[in-house]
């Protein structure tokens, strides 16, 4: 019933906006796309080292423009499922239709979530490391649902998303939705601020707050995030919070220098002596260089270090060569 309601909502939105004005000269067209993430790395921890080649992800998909306002995208994500003995598994990452005008954008289907979309674009190196909320599992990067974004003024836009809350690796297992609201502000050229809040209720209510501010000019960019999630995994009282700072310097047309710092923390539950997520809390340090020898080819030697919050764990560091190939 709720799936039908979402489709009805989409049709209502489109009918309110009006019929799409299609130019008589518009030619419907589409194109396939592919993106591959791979790396070679050596990790050092507790006096030992381990090296490996990895193919971490491959995207295969197709984009099609039906008219000036309607388009669709389908995308298969082939990656490590992180469970069982399987090393690579295919998932439907995106499968949605988009309606767009100069001010309004509506997406319906298996869509990109909006919780960290702005942050991910500002960071810009997902093939090296996911953005903060994606890395520490605050939310999935895609989910079944509907999203709407509207440009209220030249410097202010608002968006809403209603999604299953299960992510793209699982289909709806209950009738609980995850609803999010966001506001993006660009008060001056090159400066962006964003606040986002979402919630999903079962016996307890899981909620997330994400804030972002970023400045980007021709040669350099700076960004900062503060993120908080209450009742992580629908577990009462288990909260996560963290900050992320990152910067990029465009040294030339082909070279960029980047750096990032994360700090993930959790709270101490009543009756406990340590934070509930202590084994996963910690600090990330990352610095590297991106080289773009040709369009669609990115090569990035970089160094990362992980300082665990648990004093009994050792600092670990990784030297890695990341590559992305796309068309």
PDB file of C-alpha atoms in Angstrom:
ATOM      1  CA  UNK A   1       0.000   0.000   0.000  1.00  0.00           C
ATOM      2  CA  UNK A   2       2.810   2.420   0.898  1.00  0.00           C
ATOM      3  CA  UNK A   3       4.613   1.681  -2.364  1.00  0.00           C
ATOM      4  CA  UNK A   4       1.442   2.644  -4.241  1.00  0.00           C
ATOM      5  CA  UNK A   5       1.193   5.801  -2.135  1.00  0.00           C
ATOM      6  CA  UNK A   6       4.714   6.814  -3.139  1.00  0.00           C
ATOM      7  CA  UNK A   7       3.898   6.371  -6.820  1.00  0.00           C
ATOM      8  CA  UNK A   8       0.719   8.409  -6.346  1.00  0.00           C
ATOM      9  CA  UNK A   9       2.762  11.139  -4.659  1.00  0.00           C
ATOM     10  CA  UNK A  10       5.187  11.264  -7.583  1.00  0.00           C
ATOM     11  CA  UNK A  11       2.358  11.551 -10.098  1.00  0.00           C
ATOM     12  CA  UNK A  12       0.758  14.312  -8.038  1.00  0.00           C
ATOM     13  CA  UNK A  13       3.991  16.311  -7.896  1.00  0.00           C
ATOM     14  CA  UNK A  14       4.482  16.058 -11.642  1.00  0.00           C
ATOM     15  CA  UNK A  15       0.868  17.050 -12.322  1.00  0.00           C
ATOM     16  CA  UNK A  16       1.201  20.116 -10.087  1.00  0.00           C
ATOM     17  CA  UNK A  17       4.309  21.262 -11.907  1.00  0.00           C
ATOM     18  CA  UNK A  18       2.550  20.724 -15.234  1.00  0.00           C
ATOM     19  CA  UNK A  19       3.286  18.869 -18.384  1.00  0.00           C
ATOM     20  CA  UNK A  20       6.912  18.809 -19.494  1.00  0.00           C
ATOM     21  CA  UNK A  21       7.583  21.174 -22.370  1.00  0.00           C
ATOM     22  CA  UNK A  22       9.458  19.112 -24.938  1.00  0.00           C
ATOM     23  CA  UNK A  23      11.151  20.844 -27.816  1.00  0.00           C
ATOM     24  CA  UNK A  24      10.234  19.508 -31.251  1.00  0.00           C
ATOM     25  CA  UNK A  25      13.970  19.323 -31.937  1.00  0.00           C
ATOM     26  CA  UNK A  26      14.749  17.159 -28.893  1.00  0.00           C
ATOM     27  CA  UNK A  27      16.188  13.760 -29.750  1.00  0.00           C
ATOM     28  CA  UNK A  28      15.830  11.023 -27.139  1.00  0.00           C
ATOM     29  CA  UNK A  29      19.196   9.424 -26.492  1.00  0.00           C
ATOM     30  CA  UNK A  30      21.149   7.344 -24.024  1.00  0.00           C
ATOM     31  CA  UNK A  31      24.638   6.127 -23.257  1.00  0.00           C
ATOM     32  CA  UNK A  32      26.301   3.303 -21.326  1.00  0.00           C
ATOM     33  CA  UNK A  33      28.848   4.018 -18.610  1.00  0.00           C
ATOM     34  CA  UNK A  34      31.429   2.084 -16.633  1.00  0.00           C
ATOM     35  CA  UNK A  35      33.620   2.879 -13.644  1.00  0.00           C
ATOM     36  CA  UNK A  36      36.326   0.696 -12.061  1.00  0.00           C
ATOM     37  CA  UNK A  37      38.069   1.164  -8.698  1.00  0.00           C
ATOM     38  CA  UNK A  38      41.263  -0.777  -8.006  1.00  0.00           C
ATOM     39  CA  UNK A  39      44.383  -0.421  -5.875  1.00  0.00           C
ATOM     40  CA  UNK A  40      47.662  -1.824  -4.656  1.00  0.00           C
ATOM     41  CA  UNK A  41      48.409  -1.318  -0.966  1.00  0.00           C
ATOM     42  CA  UNK A  42      50.695  -2.219   1.885  1.00  0.00           C
ATOM     43  CA  UNK A  43      49.411  -2.004   5.468  1.00  0.00           C
ATOM     44  CA  UNK A  44      51.709  -1.729   8.477  1.00  0.00           C
ATOM     45  CA  UNK A  45      50.493  -2.600  11.984  1.00  0.00           C
ATOM     46  CA  UNK A  46      52.141  -3.897  15.159  1.00  0.00           C
ATOM     47  CA  UNK A  47      55.494  -4.375  13.429  1.00  0.00           C
ATOM     48  CA  UNK A  48      54.075  -6.442  10.570  1.00  0.00           C
ATOM     49  CA  UNK A  49      53.083  -5.624   6.994  1.00  0.00           C
ATOM     50  CA  UNK A  50      50.693  -7.065   4.409  1.00  0.00           C
ATOM     51  CA  UNK A  51      50.408  -6.223   0.697  1.00  0.00           C
ATOM     52  CA  UNK A  52      47.736  -6.926  -1.895  1.00  0.00           C
ATOM     53  CA  UNK A  53      46.234  -5.973  -5.239  1.00  0.00           C
ATOM     54  CA  UNK A  54      42.485  -5.267  -5.071  1.00  0.00           C
ATOM     55  CA  UNK A  55      39.587  -4.706  -7.430  1.00  0.00           C
ATOM     56  CA  UNK A  56      37.240  -2.980  -4.991  1.00  0.00           C
ATOM     57  CA  UNK A  57      34.304  -1.921  -7.155  1.00  0.00           C
ATOM     58  CA  UNK A  58      32.936  -1.842 -10.695  1.00  0.00           C
ATOM     59  CA  UNK A  59      29.886   0.106 -11.888  1.00  0.00           C
ATOM     60  CA  UNK A  60      28.062  -0.844 -15.092  1.00  0.00           C
ATOM     61  CA  UNK A  61      25.055   1.148 -16.180  1.00  0.00           C
ATOM     62  CA  UNK A  62      23.015   3.053 -18.728  1.00  0.00           C
ATOM     63  CA  UNK A  63      21.520   6.561 -18.754  1.00  0.00           C
ATOM     64  CA  UNK A  64      18.665   7.587 -21.038  1.00  0.00           C
ATOM     65  CA  UNK A  65      16.978  10.946 -21.712  1.00  0.00           C
ATOM     66  CA  UNK A  66      13.356  10.514 -22.775  1.00  0.00           C
ATOM     67  CA  UNK A  67      12.739  14.260 -23.093  1.00  0.00           C
ATOM     68  CA  UNK A  68      14.063  17.577 -21.811  1.00  0.00           C
ATOM     69  CA  UNK A  69      12.454  16.823 -18.427  1.00  0.00           C
ATOM     70  CA  UNK A  70      12.414  13.033 -18.045  1.00  0.00           C
ATOM     71  CA  UNK A  71      15.428  10.735 -17.783  1.00  0.00           C
ATOM     72  CA  UNK A  72      16.297   7.371 -16.251  1.00  0.00           C
ATOM     73  CA  UNK A  73      19.370   5.633 -14.905  1.00  0.00           C
ATOM     74  CA  UNK A  74      20.159   1.994 -14.136  1.00  0.00           C
ATOM     75  CA  UNK A  75      23.416   0.985 -12.484  1.00  0.00           C
ATOM     76  CA  UNK A  76      24.860  -2.345 -11.325  1.00  0.00           C
ATOM     77  CA  UNK A  77      27.419  -2.193  -8.496  1.00  0.00           C
ATOM     78  CA  UNK A  78      29.816  -5.162  -8.363  1.00  0.00           C
ATOM     79  CA  UNK A  79      31.746  -5.191  -5.087  1.00  0.00           C
ATOM     80  CA  UNK A  80      32.750  -7.161  -2.010  1.00  0.00           C
ATOM     81  CA  UNK A  81      29.558  -7.890   0.009  1.00  0.00           C
ATOM     82  CA  UNK A  82      31.620  -8.091   3.249  1.00  0.00           C
ATOM     83  CA  UNK A  83      29.755 -11.237   4.310  1.00  0.00           C
ATOM     84  CA  UNK A  84      30.383 -14.949   3.795  1.00  0.00           C
ATOM     85  CA  UNK A  85      32.987 -16.343   1.411  1.00  0.00           C
ATOM     86  CA  UNK A  86      31.909 -14.356  -1.647  1.00  0.00           C
ATOM     87  CA  UNK A  87      34.484 -11.844  -2.844  1.00  0.00           C
ATOM     88  CA  UNK A  88      32.428 -10.010  -5.483  1.00  0.00           C
ATOM     89  CA  UNK A  89      28.641  -9.715  -5.720  1.00  0.00           C
ATOM     90  CA  UNK A  90      26.417  -7.666  -8.030  1.00  0.00           C
ATOM     91  CA  UNK A  91      23.835  -5.266  -6.556  1.00  0.00           C
ATOM     92  CA  UNK A  92      21.327  -2.909  -8.170  1.00  0.00           C
ATOM     93  CA  UNK A  93      22.814   0.410  -7.052  1.00  0.00           C
ATOM     94  CA  UNK A  94      20.505   2.726  -9.006  1.00  0.00           C
ATOM     95  CA  UNK A  95      17.319   2.170 -10.991  1.00  0.00           C
ATOM     96  CA  UNK A  96      15.211   5.310 -11.092  1.00  0.00           C
ATOM     97  CA  UNK A  97      13.339   7.839 -13.169  1.00  0.00           C
ATOM     98  CA  UNK A  98      14.061  11.549 -12.853  1.00  0.00           C
ATOM     99  CA  UNK A  99      11.831  14.529 -13.585  1.00  0.00           C
ATOM    100  CA  UNK A 100      13.661  17.849 -13.683  1.00  0.00           C
ATOM    101  CA  UNK A 101      12.967  21.496 -14.457  1.00  0.00           C
ATOM    102  CA  UNK A 102      15.066  24.598 -13.823  1.00  0.00           C
ATOM    103  CA  UNK A 103      14.024  24.588 -10.130  1.00  0.00           C
ATOM    104  CA  UNK A 104      12.551  21.171  -9.337  1.00  0.00           C
ATOM    105  CA  UNK A 105      14.094  17.691  -9.325  1.00  0.00           C
ATOM    106  CA  UNK A 106      12.178  14.500  -8.471  1.00  0.00           C
ATOM    107  CA  UNK A 107      13.701  11.015  -8.330  1.00  0.00           C
ATOM    108  CA  UNK A 108      11.747   7.785  -7.858  1.00  0.00           C
ATOM    109  CA  UNK A 109      13.009   4.186  -7.549  1.00  0.00           C
ATOM    110  CA  UNK A 110      16.383   2.959  -6.310  1.00  0.00           C
ATOM    111  CA  UNK A 111      17.772   6.455  -5.839  1.00  0.00           C
ATOM    112  CA  UNK A 112      20.869   8.104  -4.403  1.00  0.00           C
ATOM    113  CA  UNK A 113      20.212   9.147  -0.811  1.00  0.00           C
ATOM    114  CA  UNK A 114      20.659  12.819   0.088  1.00  0.00           C
ATOM    115  CA  UNK A 115      22.186  12.554   3.576  1.00  0.00           C
ATOM    116  CA  UNK A 116      25.793  12.965   2.419  1.00  0.00           C
ATOM    117  CA  UNK A 117      25.475  13.663  -1.307  1.00  0.00           C
ATOM    118  CA  UNK A 118      26.767  17.253  -1.005  1.00  0.00           C
ATOM    119  CA  UNK A 119      29.630  16.145   1.262  1.00  0.00           C
ATOM    120  CA  UNK A 120      30.627  13.331  -1.091  1.00  0.00           C
ATOM    121  CA  UNK A 121      30.818  15.740  -4.029  1.00  0.00           C
ATOM    122  CA  UNK A 122      32.878  18.227  -1.993  1.00  0.00           C
ATOM    123  CA  UNK A 123      35.289  15.481  -0.879  1.00  0.00           C
ATOM    124  CA  UNK A 124      35.631  14.206  -4.448  1.00  0.00           C
ATOM    125  CA  UNK A 125      37.716  11.066  -3.878  1.00  0.00           C
ATOM    126  CA  UNK A 126      35.226   8.264  -3.288  1.00  0.00           C
ATOM    127  CA  UNK A 127      37.464   5.803  -5.140  1.00  0.00           C
ATOM    128  CA  UNK A 128      40.071   6.402  -2.416  1.00  0.00           C
ATOM    129  CA  UNK A 129      37.835   6.687   0.651  1.00  0.00           C
ATOM    130  CA  UNK A 130      34.097   7.178   1.116  1.00  0.00           C
ATOM    131  CA  UNK A 131      32.842  10.363   2.777  1.00  0.00           C
ATOM    132  CA  UNK A 132      32.487  10.334   6.595  1.00  0.00           C
ATOM    133  CA  UNK A 133      28.874   9.186   6.955  1.00  0.00           C
ATOM    134  CA  UNK A 134      29.285   6.513   4.287  1.00  0.00           C
ATOM    135  CA  UNK A 135      32.550   5.242   5.766  1.00  0.00           C
ATOM    136  CA  UNK A 136      31.117   4.823   9.269  1.00  0.00           C
ATOM    137  CA  UNK A 137      27.702   3.505   8.152  1.00  0.00           C
ATOM    138  CA  UNK A 138      25.441   6.402   9.177  1.00  0.00           C
ATOM    139  CA  UNK A 139      23.343   5.627   6.114  1.00  0.00           C
ATOM    140  CA  UNK A 140      23.491   3.861   2.766  1.00  0.00           C
ATOM    141  CA  UNK A 141      24.442   5.770  -0.388  1.00  0.00           C
ATOM    142  CA  UNK A 142      21.332   4.457  -2.227  1.00  0.00           C
ATOM    143  CA  UNK A 143      17.882   3.216  -1.245  1.00  0.00           C
ATOM    144  CA  UNK A 144      14.404   2.560  -2.603  1.00  0.00           C
ATOM    145  CA  UNK A 145      12.224   5.650  -2.295  1.00  0.00           C
ATOM    146  CA  UNK A 146      11.426   9.101  -3.594  1.00  0.00           C
ATOM    147  CA  UNK A 147      13.321  12.377  -3.259  1.00  0.00           C
ATOM    148  CA  UNK A 148      12.369  15.935  -4.147  1.00  0.00           C
ATOM    149  CA  UNK A 149      14.606  19.004  -4.303  1.00  0.00           C
ATOM    150  CA  UNK A 150      13.421  22.549  -5.027  1.00  0.00           C
ATOM    151  CA  UNK A 151      15.402  25.751  -5.563  1.00  0.00           C
ATOM    152  CA  UNK A 152      13.563  28.340  -3.461  1.00  0.00           C
ATOM    153  CA  UNK A 153      15.891  31.222  -4.381  1.00  0.00           C
ATOM    154  CA  UNK A 154      19.230  31.681  -6.120  1.00  0.00           C
ATOM    155  CA  UNK A 155      20.991  30.903  -2.833  1.00  0.00           C
ATOM    156  CA  UNK A 156      18.585  28.576  -0.990  1.00  0.00           C
ATOM    157  CA  UNK A 157      17.251  25.109  -1.831  1.00  0.00           C
ATOM    158  CA  UNK A 158      15.365  22.488   0.168  1.00  0.00           C
ATOM    159  CA  UNK A 159      14.943  18.759  -0.247  1.00  0.00           C
ATOM    160  CA  UNK A 160      13.025  15.835   1.211  1.00  0.00           C
ATOM    161  CA  UNK A 161      13.514  12.085   0.904  1.00  0.00           C
ATOM    162  CA  UNK A 162      11.309   9.160   1.930  1.00  0.00           C
ATOM    163  CA  UNK A 163      13.120   5.827   1.660  1.00  0.00           C
ATOM    164  CA  UNK A 164      12.855   2.266   2.904  1.00  0.00           C
ATOM    165  CA  UNK A 165      15.874   2.699   5.145  1.00  0.00           C
ATOM    166  CA  UNK A 166      17.279  -0.715   4.196  1.00  0.00           C
ATOM    167  CA  UNK A 167      19.888   0.460   1.688  1.00  0.00           C
ATOM    168  CA  UNK A 168      20.479  -0.955  -1.789  1.00  0.00           C
ATOM    169  CA  UNK A 169      21.747  -4.374  -0.671  1.00  0.00           C
ATOM    170  CA  UNK A 170      18.429  -5.280   0.980  1.00  0.00           C
ATOM    171  CA  UNK A 171      14.821  -4.832  -0.083  1.00  0.00           C
ATOM    172  CA  UNK A 172      12.074  -3.637   2.243  1.00  0.00           C
ATOM    173  CA  UNK A 173      11.777  -6.049   5.196  1.00  0.00           C
ATOM    174  CA  UNK A 174       9.196  -4.033   7.167  1.00  0.00           C
ATOM    175  CA  UNK A 175       6.800  -1.095   6.817  1.00  0.00           C
ATOM    176  CA  UNK A 176       9.160   1.423   8.455  1.00  0.00           C
ATOM    177  CA  UNK A 177      10.390   4.311   6.286  1.00  0.00           C
ATOM    178  CA  UNK A 178      13.311   6.690   6.788  1.00  0.00           C
ATOM    179  CA  UNK A 179      12.383  10.332   6.195  1.00  0.00           C
ATOM    180  CA  UNK A 180      14.910  13.121   5.753  1.00  0.00           C
ATOM    181  CA  UNK A 181      14.848  16.890   5.296  1.00  0.00           C
ATOM    182  CA  UNK A 182      17.713  19.060   4.060  1.00  0.00           C
ATOM    183  CA  UNK A 183      18.447  22.722   3.421  1.00  0.00           C
ATOM    184  CA  UNK A 184      21.385  23.931   1.320  1.00  0.00           C
ATOM    185  CA  UNK A 185      22.537  27.545   1.448  1.00  0.00           C
ATOM    186  CA  UNK A 186      24.982  29.343  -0.864  1.00  0.00           C
ATOM    187  CA  UNK A 187      25.037  32.902   0.577  1.00  0.00           C
ATOM    188  CA  UNK A 188      28.027  33.940  -1.506  1.00  0.00           C
ATOM    189  CA  UNK A 189      29.762  32.492  -4.525  1.00  0.00           C
ATOM    190  CA  UNK A 190      31.917  29.446  -3.710  1.00  0.00           C
ATOM    191  CA  UNK A 191      30.572  29.092  -0.131  1.00  0.00           C
ATOM    192  CA  UNK A 192      28.112  26.268   0.645  1.00  0.00           C
ATOM    193  CA  UNK A 193      26.370  25.323   3.879  1.00  0.00           C
ATOM    194  CA  UNK A 194      23.997  22.446   4.507  1.00  0.00           C
ATOM    195  CA  UNK A 195      21.922  21.034   7.365  1.00  0.00           C
ATOM    196  CA  UNK A 196      20.165  17.677   7.133  1.00  0.00           C
ATOM    197  CA  UNK A 197      18.026  15.698   9.597  1.00  0.00           C
ATOM    198  CA  UNK A 198      16.340  12.319   9.235  1.00  0.00           C
ATOM    199  CA  UNK A 199      14.489   9.832  11.411  1.00  0.00           C
ATOM    200  CA  UNK A 200      13.041   6.328  11.348  1.00  0.00           C
ATOM    201  CA  UNK A 201      10.903   4.889  14.126  1.00  0.00           C
ATOM    202  CA  UNK A 202      10.425   1.334  15.399  1.00  0.00           C
ATOM    203  CA  UNK A 203      10.401   0.546  19.134  1.00  0.00           C
ATOM    204  CA  UNK A 204      12.980   3.337  19.295  1.00  0.00           C
ATOM    205  CA  UNK A 205      13.649   6.222  16.899  1.00  0.00           C
ATOM    206  CA  UNK A 206      16.900   6.307  14.959  1.00  0.00           C
ATOM    207  CA  UNK A 207      17.769   9.867  13.920  1.00  0.00           C
ATOM    208  CA  UNK A 208      20.688  11.584  12.241  1.00  0.00           C
ATOM    209  CA  UNK A 209      21.945  15.154  12.067  1.00  0.00           C
ATOM    210  CA  UNK A 210      24.443  16.177   9.402  1.00  0.00           C
ATOM    211  CA  UNK A 211      25.967  19.641   9.028  1.00  0.00           C
ATOM    212  CA  UNK A 212      28.416  20.823   6.393  1.00  0.00           C
ATOM    213  CA  UNK A 213      30.213  23.973   5.327  1.00  0.00           C
ATOM    214  CA  UNK A 214      32.571  24.227   2.387  1.00  0.00           C
ATOM    215  CA  UNK A 215      34.474  26.825   0.404  1.00  0.00           C
ATOM    216  CA  UNK A 216      35.804  26.096  -3.074  1.00  0.00           C
ATOM    217  CA  UNK A 217      37.589  28.439  -5.466  1.00  0.00           C
ATOM    218  CA  UNK A 218      39.606  27.738  -8.575  1.00  0.00           C
ATOM    219  CA  UNK A 219      42.751  26.406  -6.886  1.00  0.00           C
ATOM    220  CA  UNK A 220      41.793  25.330  -3.373  1.00  0.00           C
ATOM    221  CA  UNK A 221      38.862  24.052  -1.328  1.00  0.00           C
ATOM    222  CA  UNK A 222      38.174  23.603   2.394  1.00  0.00           C
ATOM    223  CA  UNK A 223      35.315  21.616   3.929  1.00  0.00           C
ATOM    224  CA  UNK A 224      34.153  20.664   7.407  1.00  0.00           C
ATOM    225  CA  UNK A 225      31.445  18.315   8.694  1.00  0.00           C
ATOM    226  CA  UNK A 226      29.825  17.541  12.028  1.00  0.00           C
ATOM    227  CA  UNK A 227      27.676  14.420  12.145  1.00  0.00           C
ATOM    228  CA  UNK A 228      25.595  12.816  14.861  1.00  0.00           C
ATOM    229  CA  UNK A 229      23.409   9.719  14.993  1.00  0.00           C
ATOM    230  CA  UNK A 230      21.152   8.883  17.914  1.00  0.00           C
ATOM    231  CA  UNK A 231      20.100   5.289  18.725  1.00  0.00           C
ATOM    232  CA  UNK A 232      22.401   3.775  16.131  1.00  0.00           C
ATOM    233  CA  UNK A 233      20.939   0.559  14.708  1.00  0.00           C
ATOM    234  CA  UNK A 234      17.706   1.289  16.637  1.00  0.00           C
ATOM    235  CA  UNK A 235      19.577   0.528  19.874  1.00  0.00           C
ATOM    236  CA  UNK A 236      18.379   2.811  22.660  1.00  0.00           C
ATOM    237  CA  UNK A 237      21.057   5.182  23.926  1.00  0.00           C
ATOM    238  CA  UNK A 238      23.787   4.122  21.484  1.00  0.00           C
ATOM    239  CA  UNK A 239      24.911   7.372  19.864  1.00  0.00           C
ATOM    240  CA  UNK A 240      27.665   8.191  17.385  1.00  0.00           C
ATOM    241  CA  UNK A 241      29.219  11.555  16.556  1.00  0.00           C
ATOM    242  CA  UNK A 242      32.149  12.756  14.551  1.00  0.00           C
ATOM    243  CA  UNK A 243      33.915  15.462  12.606  1.00  0.00           C
ATOM    244  CA  UNK A 244      35.601  15.455   9.235  1.00  0.00           C
ATOM    245  CA  UNK A 245      37.887  18.097   7.688  1.00  0.00           C
ATOM    246  CA  UNK A 246      39.270  17.900   4.151  1.00  0.00           C
ATOM    247  CA  UNK A 247      41.023  20.100   1.643  1.00  0.00           C
ATOM    248  CA  UNK A 248      42.239  19.974  -1.962  1.00  0.00           C
ATOM    249  CA  UNK A 249      44.846  22.097  -3.708  1.00  0.00           C
ATOM    250  CA  UNK A 250      44.821  22.137  -7.525  1.00  0.00           C
ATOM    251  CA  UNK A 251      48.527  22.290  -8.246  1.00  0.00           C
ATOM    252  CA  UNK A 252      47.989  22.112 -12.019  1.00  0.00           C
ATOM    253  CA  UNK A 253      45.542  20.871 -14.616  1.00  0.00           C
ATOM    254  CA  UNK A 254      46.623  17.268 -13.996  1.00  0.00           C
ATOM    255  CA  UNK A 255      47.744  17.256 -10.344  1.00  0.00           C
ATOM    256  CA  UNK A 256      45.824  17.716  -7.092  1.00  0.00           C
ATOM    257  CA  UNK A 257      47.034  17.471  -3.507  1.00  0.00           C
ATOM    258  CA  UNK A 258      44.481  16.436  -0.885  1.00  0.00           C
ATOM    259  CA  UNK A 259      44.280  15.768   2.845  1.00  0.00           C
ATOM    260  CA  UNK A 260      41.598  14.646   5.295  1.00  0.00           C
ATOM    261  CA  UNK A 261      41.054  14.121   9.020  1.00  0.00           C
ATOM    262  CA  UNK A 262      38.175  12.178  10.649  1.00  0.00           C
ATOM    263  CA  UNK A 263      37.350  11.598  14.294  1.00  0.00           C
ATOM    264  CA  UNK A 264      34.578   9.126  15.176  1.00  0.00           C
ATOM    265  CA  UNK A 265      33.387   8.852  18.795  1.00  0.00           C
ATOM    266  CA  UNK A 266      30.598   7.103  20.710  1.00  0.00           C
ATOM    267  CA  UNK A 267      29.031   7.521  24.148  1.00  0.00           C
ATOM    268  CA  UNK A 268      29.349   5.410  27.300  1.00  0.00           C
ATOM    269  CA  UNK A 269      26.191   3.533  28.276  1.00  0.00           C
ATOM    270  CA  UNK A 270      24.901   3.540  31.843  1.00  0.00           C
ATOM    271  CA  UNK A 271      26.734   0.971  33.957  1.00  0.00           C
ATOM    272  CA  UNK A 272      29.611   0.625  31.447  1.00  0.00           C
ATOM    273  CA  UNK A 273      33.191   1.850  31.785  1.00  0.00           C
ATOM    274  CA  UNK A 274      34.039   2.362  28.095  1.00  0.00           C
ATOM    275  CA  UNK A 275      32.330   3.724  25.001  1.00  0.00           C
ATOM    276  CA  UNK A 276      29.985   1.196  23.363  1.00  0.00           C
ATOM    277  CA  UNK A 277      31.667   1.501  19.933  1.00  0.00           C
ATOM    278  CA  UNK A 278      35.232   1.692  21.269  1.00  0.00           C
ATOM    279  CA  UNK A 279      36.581  -1.043  18.973  1.00  0.00           C
ATOM    280  CA  UNK A 280      35.560   0.998  15.887  1.00  0.00           C
ATOM    281  CA  UNK A 281      36.047   4.566  17.158  1.00  0.00           C
ATOM    282  CA  UNK A 282      39.187   6.446  16.224  1.00  0.00           C
ATOM    283  CA  UNK A 283      40.945   8.981  14.039  1.00  0.00           C
ATOM    284  CA  UNK A 284      41.689   8.791  10.331  1.00  0.00           C
ATOM    285  CA  UNK A 285      44.581  10.713   8.732  1.00  0.00           C
ATOM    286  CA  UNK A 286      44.820  10.750   4.946  1.00  0.00           C
ATOM    287  CA  UNK A 287      47.062  12.651   2.513  1.00  0.00           C
ATOM    288  CA  UNK A 288      47.822  12.074  -1.151  1.00  0.00           C
ATOM    289  CA  UNK A 289      48.254  13.260  -4.730  1.00  0.00           C
ATOM    290  CA  UNK A 290      45.864  12.693  -7.615  1.00  0.00           C
ATOM    291  CA  UNK A 291      47.227  12.534 -11.164  1.00  0.00           C
ATOM    292  CA  UNK A 292      44.878  12.656 -14.184  1.00  0.00           C
ATOM    293  CA  UNK A 293      46.910  11.661 -17.277  1.00  0.00           C
ATOM    294  CA  UNK A 294      43.812  11.457 -19.516  1.00  0.00           C
ATOM    295  CA  UNK A 295      40.073  12.002 -19.303  1.00  0.00           C
ATOM    296  CA  UNK A 296      38.510   9.165 -17.322  1.00  0.00           C
ATOM    297  CA  UNK A 297      41.781   8.030 -15.754  1.00  0.00           C
ATOM    298  CA  UNK A 298      42.746   8.912 -12.160  1.00  0.00           C
ATOM    299  CA  UNK A 299      45.831   7.658 -10.307  1.00  0.00           C
ATOM    300  CA  UNK A 300      46.339   8.577  -6.649  1.00  0.00           C
ATOM    301  CA  UNK A 301      49.278   7.510  -4.468  1.00  0.00           C
ATOM    302  CA  UNK A 302      48.325   8.249  -0.864  1.00  0.00           C
ATOM    303  CA  UNK A 303      49.030   7.469   2.762  1.00  0.00           C
ATOM    304  CA  UNK A 304      46.441   6.848   5.486  1.00  0.00           C
ATOM    305  CA  UNK A 305      46.762   6.220   9.192  1.00  0.00           C
ATOM    306  CA  UNK A 306      44.196   4.910  11.680  1.00  0.00           C
ATOM    307  CA  UNK A 307      44.573   5.785  15.348  1.00  0.00           C
ATOM    308  CA  UNK A 308      42.088   3.616  17.293  1.00  0.00           C
ATOM    309  CA  UNK A 309      40.327   5.079  20.315  1.00  0.00           C
ATOM    310  CA  UNK A 310      41.065   1.864  22.211  1.00  0.00           C
ATOM    311  CA  UNK A 311      44.513   2.320  23.737  1.00  0.00           C
ATOM    312  CA  UNK A 312      45.077  -1.434  23.619  1.00  0.00           C
ATOM    313  CA  UNK A 313      45.010  -1.372  19.795  1.00  0.00           C
ATOM    314  CA  UNK A 314      47.987  -0.353  17.669  1.00  0.00           C
ATOM    315  CA  UNK A 315      48.189   2.535  15.208  1.00  0.00           C
ATOM    316  CA  UNK A 316      48.005   1.183  11.650  1.00  0.00           C
ATOM    317  CA  UNK A 317      49.146   2.847   8.449  1.00  0.00           C
ATOM    318  CA  UNK A 318      48.629   2.093   4.774  1.00  0.00           C
ATOM    319  CA  UNK A 319      50.550   3.136   1.676  1.00  0.00           C
ATOM    320  CA  UNK A 320      48.238   2.732  -1.287  1.00  0.00           C
ATOM    321  CA  UNK A 321      48.001   3.426  -4.996  1.00  0.00           C
ATOM    322  CA  UNK A 322      44.344   3.951  -5.946  1.00  0.00           C
ATOM    323  CA  UNK A 323      43.111   3.986  -9.547  1.00  0.00           C
ATOM    324  CA  UNK A 324      39.801   4.892 -11.157  1.00  0.00           C
ATOM    325  CA  UNK A 325      38.939   4.283 -14.803  1.00  0.00           C
ATOM    326  CA  UNK A 326      35.638   5.512 -16.212  1.00  0.00           C
ATOM    327  CA  UNK A 327      33.808   6.390 -19.403  1.00  0.00           C
TER     328      UNK A 327
END
